[in-house]
Short mmCIF file of C-alpha atoms (C1' of nucleotides) in Angstrom, two decimals:
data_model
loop_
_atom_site.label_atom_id
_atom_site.label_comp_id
_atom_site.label_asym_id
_atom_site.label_seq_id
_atom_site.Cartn_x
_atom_site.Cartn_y
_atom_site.Cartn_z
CA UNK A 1 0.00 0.00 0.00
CA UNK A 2 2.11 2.81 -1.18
CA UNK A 3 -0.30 5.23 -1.75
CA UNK A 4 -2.30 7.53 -0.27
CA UNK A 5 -5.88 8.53 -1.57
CA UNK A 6 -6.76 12.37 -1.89
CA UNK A 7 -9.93 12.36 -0.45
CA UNK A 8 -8.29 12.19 2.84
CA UNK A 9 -8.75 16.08 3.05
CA UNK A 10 -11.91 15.70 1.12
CA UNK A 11 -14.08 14.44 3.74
CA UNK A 12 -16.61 17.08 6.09
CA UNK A 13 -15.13 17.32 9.09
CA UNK A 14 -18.35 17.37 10.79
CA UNK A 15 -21.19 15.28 12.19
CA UNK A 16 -23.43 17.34 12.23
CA UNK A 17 -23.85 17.40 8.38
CA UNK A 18 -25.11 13.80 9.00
CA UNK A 19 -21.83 12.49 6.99
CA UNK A 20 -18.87 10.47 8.54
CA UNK A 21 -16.80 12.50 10.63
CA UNK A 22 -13.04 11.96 9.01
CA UNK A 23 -11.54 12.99 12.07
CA UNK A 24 -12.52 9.71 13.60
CA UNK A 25 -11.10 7.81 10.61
CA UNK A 26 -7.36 7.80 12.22
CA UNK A 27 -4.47 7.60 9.15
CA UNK A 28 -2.00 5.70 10.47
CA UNK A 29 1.56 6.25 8.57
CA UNK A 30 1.20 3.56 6.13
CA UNK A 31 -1.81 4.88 4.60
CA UNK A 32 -4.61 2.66 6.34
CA UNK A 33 -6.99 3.90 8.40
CA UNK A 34 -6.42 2.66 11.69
CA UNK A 35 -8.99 2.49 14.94
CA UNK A 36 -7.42 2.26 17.86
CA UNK A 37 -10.06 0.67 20.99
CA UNK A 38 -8.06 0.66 24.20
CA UNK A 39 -9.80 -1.48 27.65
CA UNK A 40 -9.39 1.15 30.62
CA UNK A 41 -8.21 -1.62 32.02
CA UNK A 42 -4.57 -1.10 33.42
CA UNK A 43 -2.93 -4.05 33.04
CA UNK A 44 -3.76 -4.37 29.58
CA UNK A 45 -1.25 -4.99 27.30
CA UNK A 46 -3.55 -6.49 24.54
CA UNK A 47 -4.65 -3.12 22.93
CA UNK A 48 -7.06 -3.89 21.22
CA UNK A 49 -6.21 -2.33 17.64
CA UNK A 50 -7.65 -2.93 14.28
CA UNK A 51 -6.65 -1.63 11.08
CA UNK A 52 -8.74 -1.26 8.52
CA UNK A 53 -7.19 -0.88 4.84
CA UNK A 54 -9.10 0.94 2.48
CA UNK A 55 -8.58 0.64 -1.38
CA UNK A 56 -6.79 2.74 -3.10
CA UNK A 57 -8.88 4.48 -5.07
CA UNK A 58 -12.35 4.45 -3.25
CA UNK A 59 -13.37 7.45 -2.01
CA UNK A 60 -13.71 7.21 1.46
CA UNK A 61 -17.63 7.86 1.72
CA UNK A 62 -18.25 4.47 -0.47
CA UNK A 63 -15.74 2.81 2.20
CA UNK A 64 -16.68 -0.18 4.01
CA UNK A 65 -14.90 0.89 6.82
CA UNK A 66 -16.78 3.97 7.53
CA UNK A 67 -19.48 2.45 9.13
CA UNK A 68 -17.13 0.71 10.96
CA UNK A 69 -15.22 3.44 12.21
CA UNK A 70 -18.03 5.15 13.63
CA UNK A 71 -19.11 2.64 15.94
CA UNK A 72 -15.89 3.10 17.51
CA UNK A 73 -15.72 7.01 16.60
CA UNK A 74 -15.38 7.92 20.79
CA UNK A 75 -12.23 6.10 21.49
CA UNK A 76 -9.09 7.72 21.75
CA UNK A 77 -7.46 9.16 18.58
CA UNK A 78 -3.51 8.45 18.22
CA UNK A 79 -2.69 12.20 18.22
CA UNK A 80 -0.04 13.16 21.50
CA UNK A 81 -1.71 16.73 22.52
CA UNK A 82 1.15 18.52 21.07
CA UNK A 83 0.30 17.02 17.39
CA UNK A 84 -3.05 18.13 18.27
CA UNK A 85 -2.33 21.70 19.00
CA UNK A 86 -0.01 22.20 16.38
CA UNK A 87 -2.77 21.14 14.21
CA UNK A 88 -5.06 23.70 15.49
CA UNK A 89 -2.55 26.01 15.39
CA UNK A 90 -0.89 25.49 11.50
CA UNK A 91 -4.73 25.03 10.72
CA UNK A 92 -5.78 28.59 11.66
CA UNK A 93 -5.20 31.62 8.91
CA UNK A 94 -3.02 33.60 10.99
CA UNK A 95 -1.30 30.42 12.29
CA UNK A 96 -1.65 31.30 15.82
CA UNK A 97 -4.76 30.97 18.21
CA UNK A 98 -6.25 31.24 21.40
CA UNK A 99 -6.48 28.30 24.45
CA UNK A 100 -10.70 28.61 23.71
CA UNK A 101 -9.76 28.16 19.59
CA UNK A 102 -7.69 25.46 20.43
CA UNK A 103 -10.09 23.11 23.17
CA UNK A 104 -12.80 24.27 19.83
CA UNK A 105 -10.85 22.96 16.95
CA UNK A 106 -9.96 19.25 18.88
CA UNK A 107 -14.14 18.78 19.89
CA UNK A 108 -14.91 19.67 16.65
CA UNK A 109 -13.31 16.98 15.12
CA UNK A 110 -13.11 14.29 17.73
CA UNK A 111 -15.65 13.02 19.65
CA UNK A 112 -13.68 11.31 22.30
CA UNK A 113 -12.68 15.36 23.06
CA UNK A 114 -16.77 15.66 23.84
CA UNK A 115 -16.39 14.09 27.07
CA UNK A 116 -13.79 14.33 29.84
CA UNK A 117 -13.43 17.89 29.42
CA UNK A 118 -11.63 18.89 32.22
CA UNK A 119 -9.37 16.31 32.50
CA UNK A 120 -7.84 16.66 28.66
CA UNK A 121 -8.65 20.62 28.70
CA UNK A 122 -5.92 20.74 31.98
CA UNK A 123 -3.76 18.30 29.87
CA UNK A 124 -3.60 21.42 26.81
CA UNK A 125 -2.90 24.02 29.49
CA UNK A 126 -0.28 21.78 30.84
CA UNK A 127 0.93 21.51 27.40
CA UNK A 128 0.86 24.53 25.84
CA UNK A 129 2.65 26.04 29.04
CA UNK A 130 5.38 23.08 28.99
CA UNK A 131 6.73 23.39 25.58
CA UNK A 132 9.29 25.11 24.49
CA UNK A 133 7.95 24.83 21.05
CA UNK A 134 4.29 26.69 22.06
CA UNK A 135 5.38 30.65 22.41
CA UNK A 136 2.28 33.02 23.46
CA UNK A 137 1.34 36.16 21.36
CA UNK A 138 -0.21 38.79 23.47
CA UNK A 139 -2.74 40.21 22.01
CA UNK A 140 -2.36 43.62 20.29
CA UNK A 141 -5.01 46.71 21.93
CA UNK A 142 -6.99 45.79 18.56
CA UNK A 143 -8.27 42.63 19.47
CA UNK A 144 -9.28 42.71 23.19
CA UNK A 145 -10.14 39.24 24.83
CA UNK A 146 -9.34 36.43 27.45
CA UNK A 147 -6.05 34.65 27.15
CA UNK A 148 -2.86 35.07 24.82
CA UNK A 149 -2.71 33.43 20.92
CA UNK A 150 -0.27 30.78 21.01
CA UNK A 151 1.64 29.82 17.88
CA UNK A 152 4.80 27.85 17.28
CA UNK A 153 8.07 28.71 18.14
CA UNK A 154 9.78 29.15 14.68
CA UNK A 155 12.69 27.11 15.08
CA UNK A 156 10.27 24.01 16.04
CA UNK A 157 10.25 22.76 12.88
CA UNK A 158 8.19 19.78 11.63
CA UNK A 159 7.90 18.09 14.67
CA UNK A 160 6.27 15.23 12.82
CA UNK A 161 8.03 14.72 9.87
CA UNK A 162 8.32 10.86 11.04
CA UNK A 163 4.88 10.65 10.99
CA UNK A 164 4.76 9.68 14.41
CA UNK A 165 1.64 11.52 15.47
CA UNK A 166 1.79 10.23 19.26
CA UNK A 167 5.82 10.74 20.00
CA UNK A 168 8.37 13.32 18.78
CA UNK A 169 12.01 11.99 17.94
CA UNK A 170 13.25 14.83 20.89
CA UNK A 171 11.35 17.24 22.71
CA UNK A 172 12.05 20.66 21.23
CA UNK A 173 13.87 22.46 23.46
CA UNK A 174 15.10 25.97 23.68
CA UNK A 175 18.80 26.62 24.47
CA UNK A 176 18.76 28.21 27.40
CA UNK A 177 21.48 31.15 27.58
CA UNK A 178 19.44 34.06 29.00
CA UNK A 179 17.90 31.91 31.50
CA UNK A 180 18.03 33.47 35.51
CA UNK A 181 20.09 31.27 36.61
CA UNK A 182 17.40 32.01 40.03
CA UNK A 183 14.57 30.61 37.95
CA UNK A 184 14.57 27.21 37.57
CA UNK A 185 12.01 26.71 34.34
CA UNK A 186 12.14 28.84 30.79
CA UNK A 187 9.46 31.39 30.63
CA UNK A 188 7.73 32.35 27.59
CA UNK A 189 9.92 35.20 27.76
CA UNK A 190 13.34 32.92 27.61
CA UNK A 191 11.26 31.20 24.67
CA UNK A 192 11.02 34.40 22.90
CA UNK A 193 14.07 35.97 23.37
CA UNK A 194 16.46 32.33 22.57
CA UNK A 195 14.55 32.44 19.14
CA UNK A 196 17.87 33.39 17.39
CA UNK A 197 20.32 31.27 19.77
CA UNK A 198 18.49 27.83 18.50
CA UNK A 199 21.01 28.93 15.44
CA UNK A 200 21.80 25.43 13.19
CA UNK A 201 24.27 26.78 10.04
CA UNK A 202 24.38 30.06 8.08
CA UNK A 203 23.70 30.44 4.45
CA UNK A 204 23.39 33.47 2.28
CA UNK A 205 24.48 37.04 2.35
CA UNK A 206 22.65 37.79 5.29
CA UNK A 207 22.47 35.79 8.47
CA UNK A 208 20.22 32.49 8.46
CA UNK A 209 19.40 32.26 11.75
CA UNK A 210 17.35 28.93 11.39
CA UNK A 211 16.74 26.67 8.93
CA UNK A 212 14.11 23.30 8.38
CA UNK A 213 12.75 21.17 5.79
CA UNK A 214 9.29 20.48 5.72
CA UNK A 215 8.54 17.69 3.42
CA UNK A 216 10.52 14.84 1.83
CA UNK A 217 13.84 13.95 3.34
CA UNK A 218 15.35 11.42 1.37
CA UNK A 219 18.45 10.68 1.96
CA UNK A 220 20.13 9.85 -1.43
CA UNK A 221 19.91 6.73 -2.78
CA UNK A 222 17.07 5.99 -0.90
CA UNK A 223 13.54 5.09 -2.28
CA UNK A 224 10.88 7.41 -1.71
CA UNK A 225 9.37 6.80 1.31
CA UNK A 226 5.79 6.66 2.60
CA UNK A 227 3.86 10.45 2.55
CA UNK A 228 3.43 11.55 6.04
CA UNK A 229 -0.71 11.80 7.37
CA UNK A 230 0.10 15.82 7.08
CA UNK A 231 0.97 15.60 3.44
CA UNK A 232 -1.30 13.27 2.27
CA UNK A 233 -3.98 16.01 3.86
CA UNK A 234 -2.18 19.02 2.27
CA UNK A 235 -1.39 17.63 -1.60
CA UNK A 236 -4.35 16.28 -2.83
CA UNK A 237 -6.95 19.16 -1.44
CA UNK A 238 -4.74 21.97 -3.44
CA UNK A 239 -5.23 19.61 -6.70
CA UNK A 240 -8.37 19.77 -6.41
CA UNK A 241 -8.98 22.93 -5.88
CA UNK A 242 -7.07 23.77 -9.06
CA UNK A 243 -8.79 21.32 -10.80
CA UNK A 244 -12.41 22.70 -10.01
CA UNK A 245 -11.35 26.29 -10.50
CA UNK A 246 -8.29 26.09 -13.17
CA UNK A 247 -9.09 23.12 -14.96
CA UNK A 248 -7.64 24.92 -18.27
CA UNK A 249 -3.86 24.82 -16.90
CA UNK A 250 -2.57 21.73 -18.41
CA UNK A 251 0.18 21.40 -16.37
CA UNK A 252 -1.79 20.03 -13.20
CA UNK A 253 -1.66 16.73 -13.24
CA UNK A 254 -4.93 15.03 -13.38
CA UNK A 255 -4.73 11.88 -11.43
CA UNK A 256 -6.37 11.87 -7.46
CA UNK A 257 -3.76 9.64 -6.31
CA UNK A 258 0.21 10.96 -5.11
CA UNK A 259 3.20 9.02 -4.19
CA UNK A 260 5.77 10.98 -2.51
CA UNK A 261 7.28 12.29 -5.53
CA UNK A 262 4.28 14.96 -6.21
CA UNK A 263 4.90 16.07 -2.31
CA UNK A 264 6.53 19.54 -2.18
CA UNK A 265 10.07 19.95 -0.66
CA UNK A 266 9.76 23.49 1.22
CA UNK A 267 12.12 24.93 2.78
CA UNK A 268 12.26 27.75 5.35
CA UNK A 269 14.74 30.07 5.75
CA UNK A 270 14.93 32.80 8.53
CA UNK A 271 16.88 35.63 7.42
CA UNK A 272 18.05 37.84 9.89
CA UNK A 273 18.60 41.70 8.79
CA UNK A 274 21.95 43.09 10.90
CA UNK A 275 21.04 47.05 10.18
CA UNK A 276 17.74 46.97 11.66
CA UNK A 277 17.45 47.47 15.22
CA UNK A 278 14.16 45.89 16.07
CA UNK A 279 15.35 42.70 14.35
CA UNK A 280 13.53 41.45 12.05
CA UNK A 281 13.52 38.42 10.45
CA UNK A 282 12.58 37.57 6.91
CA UNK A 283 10.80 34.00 6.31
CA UNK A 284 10.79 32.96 3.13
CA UNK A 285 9.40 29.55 2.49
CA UNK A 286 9.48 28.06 -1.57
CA UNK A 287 8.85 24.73 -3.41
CA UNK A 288 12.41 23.11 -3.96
CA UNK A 289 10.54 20.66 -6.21
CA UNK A 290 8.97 23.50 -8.32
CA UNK A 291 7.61 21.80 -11.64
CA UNK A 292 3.90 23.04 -12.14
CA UNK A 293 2.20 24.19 -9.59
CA UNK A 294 4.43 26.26 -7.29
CA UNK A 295 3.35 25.83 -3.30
CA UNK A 296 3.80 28.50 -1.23
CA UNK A 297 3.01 28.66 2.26
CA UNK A 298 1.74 31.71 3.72
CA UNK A 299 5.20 32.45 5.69
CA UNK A 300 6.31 33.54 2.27
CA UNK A 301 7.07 37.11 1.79
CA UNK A 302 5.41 37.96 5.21
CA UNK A 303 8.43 39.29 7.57
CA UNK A 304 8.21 38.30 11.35
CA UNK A 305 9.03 40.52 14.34
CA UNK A 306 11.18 39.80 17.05
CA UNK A 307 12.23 42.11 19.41
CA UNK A 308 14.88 40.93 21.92
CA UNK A 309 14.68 42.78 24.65
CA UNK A 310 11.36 42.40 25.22
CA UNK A 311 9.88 45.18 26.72
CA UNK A 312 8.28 46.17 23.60
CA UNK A 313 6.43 42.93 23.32
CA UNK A 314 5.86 43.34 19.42
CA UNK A 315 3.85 41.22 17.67
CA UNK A 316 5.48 38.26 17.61
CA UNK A 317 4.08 37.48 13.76
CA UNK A 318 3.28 39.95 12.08
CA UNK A 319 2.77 40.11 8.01
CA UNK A 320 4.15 43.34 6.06
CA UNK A 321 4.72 41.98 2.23
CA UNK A 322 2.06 41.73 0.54
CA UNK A 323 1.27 38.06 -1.63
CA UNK A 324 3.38 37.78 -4.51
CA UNK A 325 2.12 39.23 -8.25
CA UNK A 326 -0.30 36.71 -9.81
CA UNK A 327 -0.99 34.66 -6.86
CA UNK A 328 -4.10 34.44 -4.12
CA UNK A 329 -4.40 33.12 -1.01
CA UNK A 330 -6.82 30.72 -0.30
CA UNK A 331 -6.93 32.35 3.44
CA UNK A 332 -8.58 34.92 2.43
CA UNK A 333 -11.62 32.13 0.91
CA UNK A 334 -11.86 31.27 4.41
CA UNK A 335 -11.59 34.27 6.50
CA UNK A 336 -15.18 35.15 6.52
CA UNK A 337 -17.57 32.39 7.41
CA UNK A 338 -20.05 32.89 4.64
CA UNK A 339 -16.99 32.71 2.07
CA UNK A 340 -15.60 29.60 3.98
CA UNK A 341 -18.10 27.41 3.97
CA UNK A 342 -19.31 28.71 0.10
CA UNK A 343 -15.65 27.36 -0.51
CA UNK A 344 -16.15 24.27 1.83
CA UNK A 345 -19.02 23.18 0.42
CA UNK A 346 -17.49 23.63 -3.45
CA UNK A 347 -14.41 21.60 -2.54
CA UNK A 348 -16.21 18.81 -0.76
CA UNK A 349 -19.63 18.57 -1.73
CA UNK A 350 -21.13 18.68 1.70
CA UNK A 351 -22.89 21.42 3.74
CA UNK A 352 -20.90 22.57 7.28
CA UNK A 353 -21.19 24.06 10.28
CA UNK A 354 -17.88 24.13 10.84
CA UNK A 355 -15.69 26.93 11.11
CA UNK A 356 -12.46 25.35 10.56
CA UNK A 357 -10.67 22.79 7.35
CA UNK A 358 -8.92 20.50 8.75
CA UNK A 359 -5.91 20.57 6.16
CA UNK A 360 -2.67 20.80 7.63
CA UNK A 361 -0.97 23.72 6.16
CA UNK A 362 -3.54 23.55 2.85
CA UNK A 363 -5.03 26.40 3.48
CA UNK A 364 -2.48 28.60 3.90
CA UNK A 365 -0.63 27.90 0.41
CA UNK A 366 -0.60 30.12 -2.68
CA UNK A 367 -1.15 29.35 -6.00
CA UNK A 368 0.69 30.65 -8.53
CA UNK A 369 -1.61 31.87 -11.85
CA UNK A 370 1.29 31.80 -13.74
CA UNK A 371 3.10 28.65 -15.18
CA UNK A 372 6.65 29.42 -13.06
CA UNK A 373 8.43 26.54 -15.44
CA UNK A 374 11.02 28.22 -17.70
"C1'" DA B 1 -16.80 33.10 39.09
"C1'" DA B 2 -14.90 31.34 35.32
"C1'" DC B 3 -11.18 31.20 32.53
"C1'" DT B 4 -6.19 31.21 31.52
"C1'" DG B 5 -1.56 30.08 32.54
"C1'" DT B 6 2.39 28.11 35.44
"C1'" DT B 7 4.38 24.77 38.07
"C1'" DT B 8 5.31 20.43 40.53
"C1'" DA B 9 4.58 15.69 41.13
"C1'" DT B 10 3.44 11.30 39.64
"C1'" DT B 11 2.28 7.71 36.55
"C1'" DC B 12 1.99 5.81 32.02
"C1'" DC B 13 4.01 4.57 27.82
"C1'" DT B 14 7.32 3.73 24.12
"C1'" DA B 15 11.76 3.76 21.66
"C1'" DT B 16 16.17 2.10 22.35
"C1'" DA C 1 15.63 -2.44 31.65
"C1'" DT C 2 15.83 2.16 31.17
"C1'" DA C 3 15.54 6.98 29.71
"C1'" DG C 4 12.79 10.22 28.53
"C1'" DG C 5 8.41 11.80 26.21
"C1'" DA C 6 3.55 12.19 27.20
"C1'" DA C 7 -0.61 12.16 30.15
"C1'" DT C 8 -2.81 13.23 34.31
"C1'" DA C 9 -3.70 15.52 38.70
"C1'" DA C 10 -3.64 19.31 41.36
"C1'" DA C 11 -2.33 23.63 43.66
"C1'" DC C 12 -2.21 28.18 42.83
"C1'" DA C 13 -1.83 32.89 40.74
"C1'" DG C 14 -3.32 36.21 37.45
"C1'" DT C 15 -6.94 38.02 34.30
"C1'" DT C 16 -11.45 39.15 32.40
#
DNA sequence: AACTGTTTATTCCTAT
DNA sequence: ATAGGAATAAACAGTT
């Protein structure tokens, strides 16, 4: 089973459409859909887990193993909290959002997250405060309100780029140089202001002060390996799109199924500009695999803030640039609600109530009107 | 009062 | 078996 299907993104998101709630359809990493049923009993060591492999090119709604899956739809997804709030978080336009957004976007989708609230709503808190790689936004005088936005500390990189959903390689962890050496934890404060000492290797004229691959990372001579659950949900929802709105641009390839080698390589690149005081750092994000359609995430162009000493407290994001020439953003789609479910119900075919798409990183991409191939 | 955030402690779980 | 990542519980402080 080497491939993945693209109506993974395709599905509502939603129950309360009356259709299957795809959030309860767990991908596992080798592109089955896995439910996991585990006994509250504590000396179990027979986890009970069944796998369910769908064919290749079914759409997931004809799927014998949807009926399946929601009998079982309230047992515990294989998502660690942190996957689950850097979902929420890479899955929101501004790519940053508050504790209430967060608790909103995991109910929403799973219905295990319906019950138990206090117990997994103190295990976010604990979570979001515990990271290094969760940073808090204060909120500018603009948009008054309870609680912080929290986003991802920049150099955090894919976190999951071994599609393990349930266990990072390492805990990200900030180096921790300005720490008081009084204080015995990092505040969000050391977070913030270690940003640029997390440095890996320079490239460029000016100073890369960070630098991660989202994506494939073959090593050479390797063969491809298996798409990560995060790609599979990106790729195929951005085809379609195209298709249903650009079907005259011949160079989109037509078929609904991808094997690694039609997942973009992006990288990320932090470019730190020495003559400015207030430091500010340049992100520019681009498709190393550029042939056709060029993906862009939304970090392109947009310049991020940092300010080291603090007492400003800038914005921590903030976007200046505007999107390139000849491209749109399919954020701004899905800003509004009206516009975003108009646009949710075009790419899937379904009705929702639903104020979020759960695509990792999908909705945040550009497209690119123009053929960029030379 | 309810919510948000921090911290410590403990237990559970998994990769090695 | 073990180290360390993740989950859970809980006390407590600050904010709206």
């Amino acid at each position: 089973m080497d491939r993945i299907t693209s109506s993974y993104a395709l599905i509502p998101t939603t129950e309360l459409d009356g259709n299957p709630n795809i959030a309860d359809l767990w991908p596992s990493s080798n592109g089955t859909y896995m439910q996991q049923v585990t006994n509250n009993n504590n000396n179990n060591n027979n986890n009970n887990t069944i796998q369910q492999t769908l064919s290749n090119n079914n759409s997931i709604q004809s799927s014998p193993g949807l009926s399946y899956a929601r009998r079982y739809a309230a047992s515990k997804p294989p998502y660690s909290y942190i996957s689950l709030i850097t979902h929420a978080i890479n899955g929101s336009p501004d790519r940053m959002c508050t504790l209430s957004q967060i608790y909103q976007y995991i109910q929403d989708r799973y219905a295990y997250y319906r019950q138990n609230q206090q117990r997994w709503q103190n295990s976010i808190r604990h979570s979001l405060s515990f990271n290094d790689c969760f940073v808090k936004v204060p909120r500018s005088t603009e948009r008054p309100g309870k609680g912080s936005f929290w986003a991802l500390h920049p150099d955090s990189g894919n976190m999951f780029e071994n599609g393990c959903y349930l266990r990072r390689q390492k805990r990200f962890k900030i180096r921790d140089k300005t720490k008081d050496p009084n204080k015995s934890k990092i505040t969000n404060k050391d977070k913030m202001s270690n940003l640029n000492l997390n440095k890996s290797h320079s490239s460029s004229s000016s100073s890369t002060i960070s630098e991660n691959t989202i994506g494939r990372l073959d090593s050479p001579g390797s063969s491809p390996r298996q798409a990560t659950v995060s790609e599979s949900l990106s790729v195929p929802l951005t085809q379609q799109y195209y298709h249903q709105h650009h079907q005259h641009y011949p160079q989109v390839p037509s078929q609904t199924t991808y094997s690694t080698e039609s997942v973009p390589i992006i990288k990320t690149e932090y470019h730190h500009n020495p003559t400015s005081s207030s430091s500010i750092y340049t992100h520019q994000t681009y498709d190393t695999n550029n042939n056709g359609l060029q993906y862009l995430t939304s970090e392109h162009n947009q310049q991020y803030f940092h300010t080291i000493d603090q007492s400003a407290s800038a914005s921590f994001l903030h976007q200046i640039a505007p999107p390139p020439p000849g491209t749109f953003r399919i954020d701004n789609l899905i800003n509004g609600q009206p516009d975003f479910k108009s646009f949710y119900s075009t790419m899937t075919g379904h009705e929702t109530t639903s104020n979020y798409l759960d695509t990792t990183n999908t909705n945040n991409y550009y497209f690119n009107n123009t053929n960029p191939s030379s």
